Short mmCIF file of C-alpha atoms in Angstrom, two decimals:
data_model
loop_
_atom_site.label_atom_id
_atom_site.label_comp_id
_atom_site.label_asym_id
_atom_site.label_seq_id
_atom_site.Cartn_x
_atom_site.Cartn_y
_atom_site.Cartn_z
CA MET A 15 0.15 -0.10 -0.34
CA ASN A 16 2.79 2.24 0.21
CA ILE A 17 2.64 3.70 3.28
CA SER A 18 5.22 5.42 4.75
CA THR A 19 4.06 5.13 8.80
CA VAL A 20 2.65 2.22 10.81
CA PRO A 21 -0.09 4.53 12.61
CA SER A 22 0.44 3.80 16.67
CA PRO A 23 -3.19 2.88 18.15
CA ILE A 24 -2.37 -0.65 16.51
CA GLY A 25 -1.03 -1.21 19.76
CA LYS A 26 -4.77 -1.56 21.37
CA LEU A 27 -5.58 -4.75 18.54
CA LYS A 28 -4.22 -6.43 21.68
CA HIS A 29 -5.22 -10.19 20.36
CA LEU A 30 -3.50 -9.74 16.80
CA ARG A 31 -1.45 -12.84 16.03
CA TYR A 32 -0.25 -12.10 12.28
CA LEU A 33 1.13 -8.77 10.72
CA ASP A 34 2.17 -8.40 7.76
CA LEU A 35 3.98 -4.73 6.49
CA SER A 36 6.24 -5.86 3.62
CA ASP A 37 6.77 -4.83 0.20
CA ASN A 38 6.58 -1.11 1.99
CA PHE A 39 9.78 1.22 0.95
CA GLN A 40 8.98 3.97 2.94
CA ILE A 41 8.04 2.79 6.64
CA ARG A 42 11.00 4.15 8.76
CA MET A 43 10.44 2.52 12.15
CA LEU A 44 7.43 0.80 13.79
CA PRO A 45 5.78 3.25 16.35
CA ASP A 46 7.23 1.68 20.57
CA SER A 47 3.34 0.65 20.59
CA ILE A 48 3.78 -2.20 18.64
CA THR A 49 5.48 -4.04 22.06
CA LYS A 50 2.48 -3.85 23.33
CA LEU A 51 0.70 -6.77 20.88
CA HIS A 52 1.38 -9.35 23.33
CA ASN A 53 -0.40 -12.09 21.01
CA LEU A 54 1.72 -11.22 18.03
CA GLN A 55 3.41 -14.86 17.15
CA THR A 56 4.17 -13.25 12.83
CA LEU A 57 6.08 -10.39 11.77
CA ARG A 58 6.74 -9.74 8.51
CA LEU A 59 9.23 -6.46 7.61
CA TYR A 60 10.54 -7.91 3.89
CA GLY A 61 11.35 -5.16 1.60
CA CYS A 62 11.08 -2.76 4.31
CA PRO A 63 14.93 -0.78 3.96
CA CYS A 64 14.66 2.30 5.59
CA ILE A 65 13.53 0.76 8.82
CA THR A 66 17.11 1.10 10.32
CA LYS A 67 16.55 -0.10 13.96
CA LEU A 68 13.08 -2.11 16.34
CA PRO A 69 11.40 -0.45 19.17
CA HIS A 70 13.46 -0.12 21.62
CA ASP A 71 11.52 -2.72 23.56
CA PHE A 72 10.97 -5.19 21.08
CA THR A 73 11.82 -7.82 23.89
CA LYS A 74 8.34 -7.07 25.31
CA LEU A 75 6.75 -9.52 22.42
CA VAL A 76 7.34 -12.59 24.15
CA ASN A 77 5.35 -14.99 22.14
CA LEU A 78 6.71 -13.65 18.49
CA ARG A 79 7.40 -16.98 16.64
CA LEU A 80 8.53 -15.99 13.06
CA LEU A 81 10.73 -12.64 12.46
CA GLN A 82 10.74 -12.09 8.70
CA ILE A 83 13.03 -9.09 8.46
CA ASP A 84 15.38 -7.66 5.74
CA THR A 85 17.69 -6.77 7.82
CA LEU A 86 20.43 -5.23 5.68
CA SER A 87 19.95 -1.42 6.93
CA LEU A 88 19.51 -2.34 10.64
CA THR A 89 22.74 -0.63 12.44
CA HIS A 90 22.81 -3.32 15.65
CA ILE A 91 21.30 -6.37 16.64
CA PRO A 92 17.98 -5.64 18.86
CA ARG A 93 19.48 -6.04 22.43
CA GLY A 94 17.92 -9.29 24.01
CA LEU A 95 16.83 -11.15 20.74
CA GLY A 96 18.84 -13.74 21.91
CA GLN A 97 16.82 -14.00 24.59
CA MET A 98 13.66 -14.64 23.03
CA THR A 99 13.07 -18.05 23.42
CA SER A 100 10.22 -18.46 21.40
CA LEU A 101 11.43 -16.93 18.16
CA LYS A 102 12.09 -20.04 16.37
CA GLY A 103 11.60 -19.47 12.72
CA LEU A 104 14.77 -16.49 12.36
CA SER A 105 16.78 -18.75 9.96
CA ASP A 106 18.53 -16.28 8.22
CA PHE A 107 19.93 -12.46 9.34
CA GLN A 108 21.96 -10.15 8.03
CA ILE A 109 23.22 -7.71 10.01
CA ARG A 110 25.53 -4.32 9.14
CA MET A 111 27.89 -3.60 12.64
CA ASN A 112 27.68 -0.13 13.70
CA SER A 113 31.08 1.43 13.51
CA ASN A 114 30.36 4.24 15.73
CA SER A 115 29.08 1.58 18.99
CA ARG A 116 31.17 -0.71 20.62
CA ASP A 117 27.78 -2.50 21.33
CA SER A 118 27.31 -3.98 18.00
CA GLY A 119 25.15 -7.15 19.47
CA TRP A 120 27.75 -9.37 19.46
CA LYS A 121 26.82 -10.97 22.25
CA GLU A 122 23.35 -11.48 21.24
CA LEU A 123 24.36 -13.87 18.30
CA PRO A 124 24.96 -17.26 20.85
CA GLY A 125 21.20 -17.07 21.35
CA LEU A 126 19.67 -17.35 17.82
CA ASN A 127 20.67 -20.80 17.62
CA LYS A 128 18.05 -21.69 14.79
CA LEU A 129 19.86 -19.77 12.27
CA ARG A 130 20.80 -21.36 9.49
CA ASP A 131 21.90 -18.27 7.21
CA LEU A 132 24.01 -15.22 9.08
CA THR A 133 25.76 -12.71 7.04
CA ILE A 134 28.09 -9.91 9.13
CA LEU A 135 28.51 -7.00 7.21
CA ASN A 136 30.48 -3.09 7.33
CA LEU A 137 32.92 -5.58 9.98
CA ASN A 138 35.97 -3.04 10.82
CA HIS A 139 39.75 -4.06 10.86
CA ARG A 140 40.53 -2.96 13.79
CA LYS A 141 41.35 -4.50 17.43
CA ASP A 142 38.16 -3.65 18.98
CA VAL A 143 36.67 -5.93 16.36
CA ALA A 144 38.99 -8.79 16.98
CA LEU A 145 38.21 -8.64 20.37
CA GLU A 146 34.11 -8.01 20.42
CA SER A 147 33.64 -10.98 17.89
CA LYS A 148 35.01 -13.44 20.64
CA ALA A 149 31.53 -12.70 22.19
CA ALA A 150 29.47 -14.15 19.30
CA ASN A 151 30.38 -17.63 19.99
CA LEU A 152 28.88 -18.58 16.65
CA LYS A 153 30.18 -22.05 17.14
CA GLY A 154 27.16 -22.29 19.23
CA ILE A 155 24.77 -22.27 16.39
CA GLN A 156 24.75 -25.99 14.97
CA GLN A 157 22.22 -25.53 12.23
CA LEU A 158 24.21 -22.68 10.09
CA GLN A 159 24.36 -23.48 7.16
CA ARG A 160 25.82 -20.39 5.50
CA LEU A 161 27.78 -17.45 6.89
CA GLU A 162 28.89 -14.45 5.11
CA LEU A 163 31.03 -12.13 6.47
CA LYS A 164 32.36 -8.22 4.99
CA TRP A 165 34.87 -6.29 5.79
CA LYS A 166 34.00 -2.40 5.41
CA GLN A 167 36.43 -2.02 1.73
CA ILE A 168 38.75 0.40 2.38
CA SER A 169 41.93 1.22 -0.34
CA LYS A 170 44.70 -0.18 1.63
CA VAL A 171 45.52 -2.86 4.90
CA ASN A 172 47.95 -1.84 6.65
CA GLU A 173 50.15 -4.77 8.77
CA LEU A 174 48.22 -3.84 11.91
CA SER A 175 45.18 -4.07 9.91
CA VAL A 176 46.48 -7.35 8.50
CA GLY A 177 46.13 -8.76 12.11
CA TYR A 178 43.03 -7.88 13.38
CA ASP A 179 41.75 -9.28 10.56
CA GLU A 180 43.20 -12.73 11.23
CA GLN A 181 41.74 -12.47 15.15
CA SER A 182 38.83 -11.70 13.77
CA LEU A 183 38.48 -14.69 11.56
CA GLU A 184 40.28 -16.82 14.19
CA ALA A 185 37.80 -15.49 16.98
CA MET A 186 34.41 -16.08 14.27
CA GLN A 187 34.73 -19.64 14.64
CA PRO A 188 31.51 -21.53 12.85
CA HIS A 189 29.85 -25.32 14.09
CA PRO A 190 31.62 -27.77 11.80
CA LYS A 191 28.95 -28.65 10.26
CA LEU A 192 29.11 -25.09 8.15
CA GLU A 193 28.41 -26.00 4.10
CA GLU A 194 28.87 -23.17 3.04
CA LEU A 195 31.86 -19.62 4.11
CA VAL A 196 31.82 -16.47 1.99
CA LEU A 197 34.62 -13.91 2.67
CA CYS A 198 34.82 -10.50 1.01
CA ASN A 199 37.19 -7.68 1.38
CA TYR A 200 39.50 -10.05 4.18
CA GLY A 201 42.33 -8.01 4.72
CA GLY A 202 44.43 -11.44 6.78
CA VAL A 203 47.03 -13.30 4.66
CA LYS A 204 46.40 -16.52 5.81
CA PHE A 205 43.40 -18.37 6.71
CA PRO A 206 42.45 -19.33 10.21
CA SER A 207 43.05 -22.83 12.45
CA TRP A 208 39.53 -23.88 12.36
CA MET A 209 39.19 -24.06 7.88
CA PRO A 210 40.91 -27.75 8.22
CA SER A 211 37.39 -28.80 10.56
CA LEU A 212 34.65 -28.01 7.83
CA THR A 213 34.45 -31.20 6.79
CA THR A 214 30.73 -30.94 5.33
CA LEU A 215 32.20 -27.59 3.10
CA VAL A 216 30.12 -27.65 -0.13
CA LYS A 217 30.67 -24.13 -0.78
CA PHE A 218 33.25 -21.43 -0.95
CA SER A 219 34.04 -17.84 -1.93
CA LEU A 220 36.41 -15.05 -1.13
CA GLU A 221 36.07 -12.25 -3.27
CA ASP A 222 38.57 -8.93 -2.61
CA CYS A 223 41.06 -10.34 -0.04
CA ASN A 224 44.21 -8.89 -1.81
CA LYS A 225 45.91 -10.02 1.20
CA CYS A 226 45.63 -13.29 0.67
CA GLN A 227 48.66 -15.00 -1.06
CA TYR A 228 47.60 -19.07 -0.77
CA LEU A 229 44.45 -20.56 0.08
CA PRO A 230 43.94 -23.69 2.37
CA PRO A 231 43.95 -27.14 1.09
CA LEU A 232 40.92 -27.64 -1.06
CA GLU A 233 41.39 -31.03 -1.34
CA GLN A 234 40.50 -31.77 2.53
CA PHE A 235 36.88 -30.89 1.64
CA PRO A 236 35.10 -34.08 0.65
CA PHE A 237 32.14 -32.16 -0.28
CA LEU A 238 33.41 -29.33 -2.05
CA GLU A 239 31.33 -28.33 -5.56
CA TYR A 240 30.98 -25.35 -5.90
CA ILE A 241 34.76 -22.32 -6.12
CA TYR A 242 34.44 -18.37 -6.25
CA LEU A 243 37.47 -16.57 -6.10
CA ASN A 244 37.30 -13.11 -7.91
CA LYS A 245 39.76 -9.89 -7.35
CA LEU A 246 42.27 -11.77 -4.63
CA ASP A 247 45.52 -9.61 -5.99
CA SER A 248 48.40 -11.40 -4.13
CA LEU A 249 46.97 -14.55 -5.00
CA GLU A 250 49.67 -16.52 -6.81
CA TYR A 251 49.37 -20.17 -6.11
CA MET A 252 45.90 -22.03 -5.08
CA SER A 253 48.11 -23.91 -2.69
CA GLU A 254 51.85 -23.37 -1.35
CA ILE A 255 52.43 -26.87 -2.05
CA ASP A 256 55.00 -27.89 -5.01
CA TYR A 257 53.46 -29.29 -7.63
CA SER A 258 56.59 -32.04 -8.85
CA GLU A 259 57.20 -35.87 -8.32
CA ASP A 260 58.95 -35.25 -5.23
CA SER A 261 56.00 -33.21 -3.36
CA LEU A 262 53.36 -35.58 -4.63
CA GLU A 263 54.61 -37.91 -3.43
CA TYR A 264 54.30 -35.99 -0.12
CA MET A 265 51.00 -35.11 -0.44
CA SER A 266 50.19 -38.02 -0.35
CA GLU A 267 51.71 -39.48 2.36
CA ILE A 268 50.28 -36.99 4.80
CA ASP A 269 46.72 -37.58 3.41
CA TYR A 270 45.69 -35.15 1.26
CA GLY A 271 43.29 -37.92 -0.52
CA GLU A 272 44.78 -41.16 -3.10
CA GLU A 273 47.75 -40.19 -4.67
CA LEU A 274 47.24 -36.99 -7.43
CA SER A 275 49.91 -38.49 -9.94
CA ASN A 276 47.24 -40.74 -10.79
CA SER A 277 44.05 -40.07 -9.63
CA SER A 278 41.47 -37.62 -9.91
CA PHE A 279 41.41 -34.33 -7.55
CA ILE A 280 38.05 -33.05 -5.34
CA PRO A 281 36.08 -35.51 -7.15
CA SER A 282 33.66 -33.49 -5.78
CA LEU A 283 34.21 -30.39 -7.47
CA ASN A 284 31.33 -29.23 -10.04
CA GLU A 285 31.83 -25.90 -10.04
CA LEU A 286 34.38 -23.35 -10.39
CA TYR A 287 35.21 -19.48 -11.19
CA LEU A 288 38.75 -17.70 -11.01
CA LEU A 289 37.93 -13.75 -12.19
CA ARG A 290 40.10 -11.34 -11.87
CA CYS A 291 43.43 -13.16 -10.13
CA PRO A 292 46.69 -10.96 -12.01
CA ASN A 293 49.08 -12.42 -10.55
CA LEU A 294 47.07 -16.12 -10.52
CA LYS A 295 49.51 -19.11 -12.45
CA GLY A 296 48.71 -21.69 -11.15
CA TRP A 297 47.69 -24.43 -8.99
CA TRP A 298 50.40 -25.65 -7.92
CA ARG A 299 54.08 -24.82 -7.65
CA GLN A 300 56.20 -26.29 -10.73
CA ARG A 301 59.78 -26.76 -10.42
CA ARG A 302 59.95 -27.79 -14.47
CA ASP A 303 60.10 -25.18 -16.97
CA SER A 304 57.61 -23.75 -18.16
CA SER A 305 58.82 -23.63 -22.04
CA GLU A 306 58.86 -27.80 -22.01
CA GLU A 307 56.57 -29.26 -23.81
CA VAL A 308 53.88 -31.76 -21.84
CA ASP A 309 54.07 -35.20 -23.02
CA ASP A 310 50.60 -36.21 -24.35
CA ASP A 311 51.48 -39.47 -23.73
CA ASN A 312 51.88 -38.69 -19.90
CA ASN A 313 49.34 -36.59 -19.45
CA HIS A 314 47.85 -39.21 -17.53
CA LEU A 315 50.28 -38.58 -14.60
CA LEU A 316 48.16 -35.03 -13.98
CA PRO A 317 45.80 -34.66 -11.38
CA PHE A 318 42.46 -34.14 -13.36
CA PHE A 319 38.85 -33.19 -12.53
CA PRO A 320 36.37 -35.63 -13.01
CA GLY A 321 33.71 -34.02 -11.77
CA LEU A 322 33.71 -29.77 -13.04
CA SER A 323 31.21 -29.04 -15.17
CA ASP A 324 31.47 -25.55 -14.91
CA LEU A 325 34.69 -24.03 -15.83
CA GLU A 326 35.03 -19.69 -16.21
CA ILE A 327 38.34 -18.43 -16.44
CA LYS A 328 38.70 -14.38 -16.29
CA ASN A 329 40.97 -11.85 -16.21
CA CYS A 330 44.47 -14.06 -15.02
CA PRO A 331 46.40 -13.24 -17.34
CA LYS A 332 49.27 -15.51 -15.26
CA LEU A 333 47.30 -18.42 -15.52
CA THR A 334 49.20 -21.21 -17.05
CA SER A 335 48.52 -24.60 -15.98
CA MET A 336 45.43 -26.08 -14.37
CA PRO A 337 44.66 -29.64 -13.00
CA LEU A 338 42.79 -31.24 -16.23
CA PHE A 339 38.90 -30.88 -17.06
CA PRO A 340 37.80 -33.94 -19.29
CA ASN A 341 34.05 -33.89 -18.63
CA VAL A 342 33.85 -30.17 -18.43
CA GLU A 343 30.38 -28.97 -20.25
CA THR A 344 30.21 -25.27 -19.65
CA LEU A 345 33.91 -23.25 -20.48
CA THR A 346 34.49 -19.69 -20.45
CA LEU A 347 38.24 -18.30 -20.94
CA ASP A 348 38.92 -14.67 -21.25
CA MET A 349 42.53 -13.99 -19.66
CA GLY A 350 42.61 -10.92 -20.54
CA SER A 351 44.84 -11.22 -23.89
CA THR A 352 44.97 -13.29 -26.70
CA SER A 353 48.07 -14.42 -26.24
CA ALA A 354 47.25 -15.46 -22.22
CA THR A 355 44.16 -17.51 -23.08
CA ASN A 356 45.94 -19.95 -25.63
CA GLN A 357 48.66 -20.34 -23.57
CA LEU A 358 46.46 -22.08 -21.01
CA ARG A 359 45.32 -23.93 -23.58
#
């Protein structure tokens, strides 16, 4: 109806159980009287982008079971939201951390133990975030399936910020049953120690993580189907391990799977996107001279993606080597120049 305000007398509807205000783009706030609706069970606020905060006493809605809200504009998690024990329908939550307040709602997150999809935006590259994020206790949200963490975009990340981002990410350890992890504008060089624990990871995405020099060993995720990498300026090799006969034998010894020289590699991988990685050269470092031609008869010795169906590589001009992908169905190659594209082929 394109209304801009919700009338205060709505608080007199004491028997109201269902309220849907979705798609009223001009609503900026809810009246405080709405907290008098003690029998309210469902509140839908989808498509209300101008609502930046919920009423101060929102937790008085003791019978609220389902809250559906686009939370992109919220400046903080409402105080006490984690203690609303009847709130079972809040399956996804997107929160923009308030850089001007130390009370951004980290302590409320552990109480939202029914979350399946959590997005935290506007993270600062500062020490206070590294300290406060420990209170989030994301590991305790056992039903969490998707986690997206997005730091503020800044022109340059200094050495202190690198350390703070790494501490923040280390503190935000999710439950090991996580299926999708998305990191944007992460300023760290390395990944947290808990990465290997994500044994059910299906999707992994990195965007604008310009300090990352290498990735965690992706072959350790047995169910990984989707990899998306976009704008990783410092990435030269996907793995820090050298690709040579000695290193392949080494990788098999440390239980990265079957020996890669005669078997499939990340067999579950279905989609791979490598975009705008200007310094990416290959999956592993290769000791063999790049000018040396590969004997076609020895192609069976190279690792290959058996299940890869969709492959897109764009603006990666230095990329010259990849594991083989014999079963790919959709292929997009745009290396930034004709010579670079031909070299990879």
